């Protein structure tokens, strides 16, 4: 059994981790921490887990938790995982971090968007944890930077088009929409019911922190520098991300050949589903699952390839992908504990 510790277990990504890990056949959860709810029984905080997970939340004593765990999941805000990684790696354990702290190859990019990085242990072998793209790199990693939710939807949507040279790399436009849970568990004015119900709004326009993460991975796929226009929107639903991506299709390709390329690219991927002609993703069809649905269309009037992808921001966009990464790190089939369909309706 893989012994797991979860730091920051009472936020939305934390509770989603516990929901998945509690029924994982190869996992024993040995400790969960929460600054706000130390001493509380977890299933009292989240009654949906009564009978599935009943440990008490602990205060964070890093050394003790690392000692009894094989892998630590950190669901803390940005800026907390660097020192934690040093401690985890020093004890020859593994860390899967759900913040942005280990997503960037160039630390100067992280510092520009998030803040300073302390000195890191030379033994850290980090990888950007999108298994469909970096599966081989995961095998030797001891620190995984779990991708952001928006980037997951965008990168999976564009990966075949860029890797296989189907589109022009310039002028990519990304319109993404997310449910309110993407903003986290802590209440803020903008997330109050009266503020976001019956409304939709753009935010982080021309300056969202997921932009450099998206560009890093798309550039890796394309083998050249990629810049994108990315605009996220908040919509009044609990879960889900829908990304609509507009790009210029190169001459010589048809929508049929594009769809065939996508199906071949993802033919061995359990969690990525390429939809048929005239079928387009809905967030409802990925709700509660680790799946990504991708739909394709060609606008003959403008010559644009339109790529639409849908994920659950808390599962494939966060906690489910983190468990998928854990499975890969420990040599398990990636769908272990994750092979369940979406909740419908």
Short mmCIF file of C-alpha atoms in Angstrom, two decimals, residues 22-330:
data_model
loop_
_atom_site.label_atom_id
_atom_site.label_comp_id
_atom_site.label_asym_id
_atom_site.label_seq_id
_atom_site.Cartn_x
_atom_site.Cartn_y
_atom_site.Cartn_z
CA UNK A 22 -10.26 7.08 0.20
CA UNK A 23 -11.48 4.51 -2.33
CA UNK A 24 -8.15 3.95 -4.08
CA UNK A 25 -7.32 0.23 -3.79
CA UNK A 26 -3.57 0.78 -3.33
CA UNK A 27 -3.61 3.74 -0.91
CA UNK A 28 -3.64 4.19 2.85
CA UNK A 29 -4.16 7.79 3.97
CA UNK A 30 -1.96 8.16 7.05
CA UNK A 31 -2.50 11.82 7.83
CA UNK A 32 -4.34 14.99 6.77
CA UNK A 33 -3.54 18.49 7.94
CA UNK A 34 -5.57 21.67 8.23
CA UNK A 35 -4.60 24.91 9.94
CA UNK A 36 -8.23 25.93 10.40
CA UNK A 37 -9.74 22.59 11.50
CA UNK A 38 -7.03 20.78 13.46
CA UNK A 39 -8.64 18.26 15.82
CA UNK A 40 -11.88 18.03 13.84
CA UNK A 41 -13.03 14.72 12.41
CA UNK A 42 -12.85 15.00 8.64
CA UNK A 43 -16.25 13.47 8.00
CA UNK A 44 -17.83 16.01 10.36
CA UNK A 45 -16.50 18.74 8.09
CA UNK A 46 -17.56 16.85 4.95
CA UNK A 47 -20.46 14.50 5.80
CA UNK A 48 -20.45 13.17 2.23
CA UNK A 49 -17.39 11.14 3.30
CA UNK A 50 -18.89 9.56 6.42
CA UNK A 51 -18.02 5.88 6.42
CA UNK A 52 -15.38 6.44 3.76
CA UNK A 53 -12.84 8.57 5.62
CA UNK A 54 -13.04 9.38 9.32
CA UNK A 55 -9.55 10.45 10.41
CA UNK A 56 -9.12 13.65 12.36
CA UNK A 57 -7.37 16.67 10.88
CA UNK A 58 -3.95 17.36 12.37
CA UNK A 59 -1.83 20.44 12.78
CA UNK A 60 1.01 20.45 10.30
CA UNK A 61 4.12 18.83 11.75
CA UNK A 62 6.05 18.35 8.56
CA UNK A 63 8.73 15.98 9.83
CA UNK A 64 6.22 13.58 11.40
CA UNK A 65 3.95 13.51 8.35
CA UNK A 66 6.83 12.96 5.92
CA UNK A 67 8.25 10.19 8.09
CA UNK A 68 5.07 8.09 7.97
CA UNK A 69 4.24 8.82 4.30
CA UNK A 70 5.57 7.55 0.97
CA UNK A 71 4.16 10.54 -0.89
CA UNK A 72 2.91 13.94 0.21
CA UNK A 73 0.18 15.81 -1.63
CA UNK A 74 0.35 19.54 -0.97
CA UNK A 75 -2.83 21.52 -1.61
CA UNK A 76 -1.45 24.73 -0.10
CA UNK A 77 -1.45 28.14 -1.82
CA UNK A 78 1.42 29.20 -4.07
CA UNK A 79 4.74 29.85 -2.31
CA UNK A 80 4.61 27.09 0.30
CA UNK A 81 5.90 24.03 -1.55
CA UNK A 82 9.54 24.93 -2.22
CA UNK A 83 10.75 24.41 1.35
CA UNK A 84 8.41 21.45 1.74
CA UNK A 85 10.03 19.84 -1.31
CA UNK A 86 13.46 20.25 0.24
CA UNK A 87 12.30 18.40 3.35
CA UNK A 88 10.46 15.66 1.41
CA UNK A 89 13.36 14.93 -0.93
CA UNK A 90 15.85 14.91 1.95
CA UNK A 91 13.82 12.03 3.44
CA UNK A 92 13.78 10.21 0.07
CA UNK A 93 10.02 10.60 -0.29
CA UNK A 94 7.92 12.09 -3.11
CA UNK A 95 5.90 15.30 -3.36
CA UNK A 96 2.95 16.12 -5.62
CA UNK A 97 2.27 19.85 -5.39
CA UNK A 98 -1.04 21.28 -6.58
CA UNK A 99 0.13 24.91 -6.51
CA UNK A 100 2.18 26.67 -9.20
CA UNK A 101 5.49 26.28 -7.33
CA UNK A 102 6.96 23.54 -9.54
CA UNK A 103 5.23 24.13 -12.87
CA UNK A 104 7.90 26.29 -14.50
CA UNK A 105 11.14 25.23 -16.15
CA UNK A 106 12.49 28.78 -15.87
CA UNK A 107 12.37 29.97 -12.27
CA UNK A 108 12.61 33.61 -13.40
CA UNK A 109 9.19 33.19 -15.02
CA UNK A 110 7.77 31.90 -11.73
CA UNK A 111 9.35 34.82 -9.85
CA UNK A 112 7.87 37.34 -12.30
CA UNK A 113 4.33 36.05 -11.81
CA UNK A 114 4.33 34.58 -8.29
CA UNK A 115 7.30 35.75 -6.21
CA UNK A 116 10.80 34.74 -5.07
CA UNK A 117 12.02 31.14 -4.96
CA UNK A 118 14.20 29.98 -2.03
CA UNK A 119 17.25 27.77 -2.48
CA UNK A 120 16.22 24.30 -3.70
CA UNK A 121 17.81 20.95 -2.91
CA UNK A 122 19.95 19.69 -5.82
CA UNK A 123 18.33 16.27 -5.42
CA UNK A 124 14.95 17.58 -6.55
CA UNK A 125 13.95 16.03 -9.86
CA UNK A 126 10.82 17.90 -10.86
CA UNK A 127 8.47 17.35 -13.75
CA UNK A 128 5.40 19.13 -15.08
CA UNK A 129 2.75 16.57 -14.24
CA UNK A 130 0.62 16.29 -17.36
CA UNK A 131 0.94 12.53 -17.93
CA UNK A 132 -0.36 12.56 -21.49
CA UNK A 133 2.61 14.77 -22.45
CA UNK A 134 5.32 14.02 -19.86
CA UNK A 135 4.68 10.39 -18.95
CA UNK A 136 8.26 9.22 -19.47
CA UNK A 137 9.68 12.08 -17.40
CA UNK A 138 7.41 11.15 -14.50
CA UNK A 139 9.17 7.82 -14.01
CA UNK A 140 12.30 9.45 -12.57
CA UNK A 141 10.73 12.37 -10.72
CA UNK A 142 10.50 12.94 -6.98
CA UNK A 143 8.61 16.27 -7.21
CA UNK A 144 5.61 16.77 -9.48
CA UNK A 145 4.24 20.19 -10.34
CA UNK A 146 0.58 19.38 -10.90
CA UNK A 147 -0.73 21.50 -13.80
CA UNK A 148 -3.23 24.29 -13.45
CA UNK A 149 -6.84 23.66 -14.40
CA UNK A 150 -7.07 26.08 -17.32
CA UNK A 151 -3.70 24.94 -18.74
CA UNK A 152 -4.78 21.29 -18.60
CA UNK A 153 -7.83 21.99 -20.74
CA UNK A 154 -5.87 24.12 -23.20
CA UNK A 155 -2.74 21.96 -23.54
CA UNK A 156 -4.69 18.75 -24.10
CA UNK A 157 -6.83 20.57 -26.64
CA UNK A 158 -3.86 21.88 -28.63
CA UNK A 159 -1.25 19.13 -28.15
CA UNK A 160 -1.96 17.08 -31.31
CA UNK A 161 -2.35 20.19 -33.48
CA UNK A 162 1.01 21.63 -32.44
CA UNK A 163 3.01 18.41 -32.12
CA UNK A 164 1.83 17.20 -35.55
CA UNK A 165 2.12 20.60 -37.26
CA UNK A 166 -1.56 20.96 -38.18
CA UNK A 167 -1.86 24.65 -37.33
CA UNK A 168 0.07 27.88 -37.67
CA UNK A 169 1.73 28.69 -34.33
CA UNK A 170 0.83 32.39 -34.49
CA UNK A 171 -2.42 34.02 -33.43
CA UNK A 172 -3.84 31.33 -31.14
CA UNK A 173 -6.83 32.67 -29.18
CA UNK A 174 -8.17 30.87 -26.10
CA UNK A 175 -11.54 31.62 -24.51
CA UNK A 176 -11.99 29.65 -21.28
CA UNK A 177 -14.86 29.50 -18.81
CA UNK A 178 -14.73 28.06 -15.30
CA UNK A 179 -17.06 27.28 -12.44
CA UNK A 180 -16.79 29.12 -9.14
CA UNK A 181 -14.94 26.30 -7.30
CA UNK A 182 -11.86 27.23 -9.34
CA UNK A 183 -11.48 30.28 -7.10
CA UNK A 184 -10.97 28.10 -4.02
CA UNK A 185 -12.72 27.49 -0.72
CA UNK A 186 -12.04 30.80 1.03
CA UNK A 187 -14.96 33.21 0.66
CA UNK A 188 -14.40 36.46 -1.24
CA UNK A 189 -16.78 39.17 -2.38
CA UNK A 190 -16.59 38.16 -6.04
CA UNK A 191 -17.60 34.58 -5.24
CA UNK A 192 -20.69 35.38 -3.22
CA UNK A 193 -23.92 34.00 -4.67
CA UNK A 194 -25.43 37.41 -5.28
CA UNK A 195 -22.29 38.56 -7.09
CA UNK A 196 -21.81 35.68 -9.54
CA UNK A 197 -25.29 34.16 -9.99
CA UNK A 198 -27.03 35.04 -13.27
CA UNK A 199 -23.84 36.69 -14.50
CA UNK A 200 -20.70 35.90 -16.47
CA UNK A 201 -17.53 37.96 -16.44
CA UNK A 202 -14.01 37.98 -17.84
CA UNK A 203 -11.17 38.37 -15.36
CA UNK A 204 -7.37 38.41 -15.45
CA UNK A 205 -7.69 39.87 -18.95
CA UNK A 206 -4.29 40.02 -20.71
CA UNK A 207 -2.53 39.22 -17.42
CA UNK A 208 -3.74 35.87 -16.06
CA UNK A 209 -1.02 33.86 -14.30
CA UNK A 210 -1.83 30.70 -16.23
CA UNK A 211 -0.71 32.34 -19.49
CA UNK A 212 3.05 31.65 -19.06
CA UNK A 213 2.31 28.07 -17.99
CA UNK A 214 0.23 27.52 -21.12
CA UNK A 215 2.90 29.10 -23.31
CA UNK A 216 5.68 27.03 -21.77
CA UNK A 217 4.00 23.72 -22.58
CA UNK A 218 2.69 24.74 -26.00
CA UNK A 219 6.21 25.90 -26.93
CA UNK A 220 7.56 22.52 -25.85
CA UNK A 221 5.00 20.76 -28.04
CA UNK A 222 5.59 23.00 -31.05
CA UNK A 223 9.37 23.11 -30.74
CA UNK A 224 9.25 26.89 -31.10
CA UNK A 225 8.21 29.92 -29.07
CA UNK A 226 4.42 30.16 -28.77
CA UNK A 227 2.46 33.19 -27.56
CA UNK A 228 -1.28 33.06 -27.01
CA UNK A 229 -4.17 35.36 -26.23
CA UNK A 230 -5.87 33.82 -23.19
CA UNK A 231 -9.01 35.17 -21.53
CA UNK A 232 -10.70 33.29 -18.65
CA UNK A 233 -14.30 33.83 -17.56
CA UNK A 234 -16.23 33.03 -14.40
CA UNK A 235 -19.61 31.39 -14.95
CA UNK A 236 -22.28 30.64 -12.30
CA UNK A 237 -21.77 26.88 -11.92
CA UNK A 238 -19.91 24.88 -9.31
CA UNK A 239 -17.53 22.79 -11.42
CA UNK A 240 -16.17 22.58 -14.91
CA UNK A 241 -13.97 24.27 -17.49
CA UNK A 242 -14.81 24.75 -21.15
CA UNK A 243 -12.04 26.10 -23.36
CA UNK A 244 -12.74 27.21 -26.93
CA UNK A 245 -9.54 27.65 -28.94
CA UNK A 246 -9.24 29.39 -32.32
CA UNK A 247 -6.24 28.80 -34.59
CA UNK A 248 -5.33 28.86 -38.29
CA UNK A 249 -5.32 25.47 -39.98
CA UNK A 250 -2.41 24.93 -42.36
CA UNK A 251 -3.05 24.25 -46.02
CA UNK A 252 -3.44 20.60 -46.97
CA UNK A 253 -5.41 19.53 -43.91
CA UNK A 254 -9.14 18.91 -43.63
CA UNK A 255 -11.32 18.57 -40.56
CA UNK A 256 -11.47 14.84 -41.28
CA UNK A 257 -7.68 14.48 -41.31
CA UNK A 258 -7.41 16.63 -38.18
CA UNK A 259 -9.90 14.42 -36.33
CA UNK A 260 -8.04 11.30 -37.44
CA UNK A 261 -4.77 12.79 -36.17
CA UNK A 262 -6.34 13.62 -32.81
CA UNK A 263 -7.76 10.12 -32.44
CA UNK A 264 -4.41 8.56 -33.27
CA UNK A 265 -2.56 10.90 -30.90
CA UNK A 266 -4.87 10.00 -28.01
CA UNK A 267 -5.60 6.40 -29.01
CA UNK A 268 -3.88 4.97 -25.93
CA UNK A 269 -5.08 7.62 -23.48
CA UNK A 270 -7.83 6.40 -21.14
CA UNK A 271 -8.89 9.86 -20.01
CA UNK A 272 -8.99 11.83 -23.28
CA UNK A 273 -12.04 11.35 -25.50
CA UNK A 274 -12.10 12.82 -29.02
CA UNK A 275 -15.73 13.36 -30.03
CA UNK A 276 -17.25 12.66 -33.43
CA UNK A 277 -18.25 15.00 -36.24
CA UNK A 278 -20.77 17.59 -35.04
CA UNK A 279 -20.32 16.61 -31.37
CA UNK A 280 -19.02 19.22 -28.94
CA UNK A 281 -18.04 18.93 -25.27
CA UNK A 282 -20.19 19.96 -22.35
CA UNK A 283 -18.90 20.44 -18.83
CA UNK A 284 -21.77 18.27 -17.57
CA UNK A 285 -20.32 15.27 -19.45
CA UNK A 286 -17.04 15.43 -17.51
CA UNK A 287 -18.51 16.44 -14.11
CA UNK A 288 -16.84 14.50 -11.29
CA UNK A 289 -14.58 12.53 -13.64
CA UNK A 290 -10.91 12.61 -14.66
CA UNK A 291 -11.87 12.78 -18.32
CA UNK A 292 -11.18 15.43 -20.95
CA UNK A 293 -13.57 15.69 -23.89
CA UNK A 294 -12.35 17.32 -27.11
CA UNK A 295 -14.48 18.47 -30.04
CA UNK A 296 -13.27 19.83 -33.38
CA UNK A 297 -14.74 22.04 -36.10
CA UNK A 298 -13.51 23.95 -39.13
CA UNK A 299 -14.80 27.38 -40.08
CA UNK A 300 -14.51 27.54 -43.87
CA UNK A 301 -15.32 31.25 -43.88
CA UNK A 302 -12.26 32.22 -41.81
CA UNK A 303 -10.00 29.17 -42.22
CA UNK A 304 -10.01 28.67 -38.47
CA UNK A 305 -9.75 25.34 -36.70
CA UNK A 306 -11.94 25.49 -33.59
CA UNK A 307 -10.96 23.21 -30.74
CA UNK A 308 -13.26 22.81 -27.73
CA UNK A 309 -12.21 20.96 -24.60
CA UNK A 310 -14.04 20.26 -21.35
CA UNK A 311 -12.79 19.01 -18.00
CA UNK A 312 -13.83 19.03 -14.37
CA UNK A 313 -11.54 21.67 -12.87
CA UNK A 314 -11.33 19.84 -9.52
CA UNK A 315 -10.60 16.38 -10.98
CA UNK A 316 -8.63 16.35 -14.25
CA UNK A 317 -7.85 20.00 -13.54
CA UNK A 318 -6.44 19.29 -10.08
CA UNK A 319 -6.92 16.35 -7.70
CA UNK A 320 -7.71 13.56 -10.16
CA UNK A 321 -4.68 14.46 -12.22
CA UNK A 322 -2.59 14.49 -9.03
CA UNK A 323 -3.69 10.91 -8.31
CA UNK A 324 -2.98 9.99 -11.94
CA UNK A 325 0.53 11.33 -11.38
CA UNK A 326 0.89 9.33 -8.16
CA UNK A 327 -0.12 6.17 -9.98
CA UNK A 328 2.59 6.80 -12.56
CA UNK A 329 5.24 7.55 -9.93
CA UNK A 330 4.56 4.24 -8.19
#
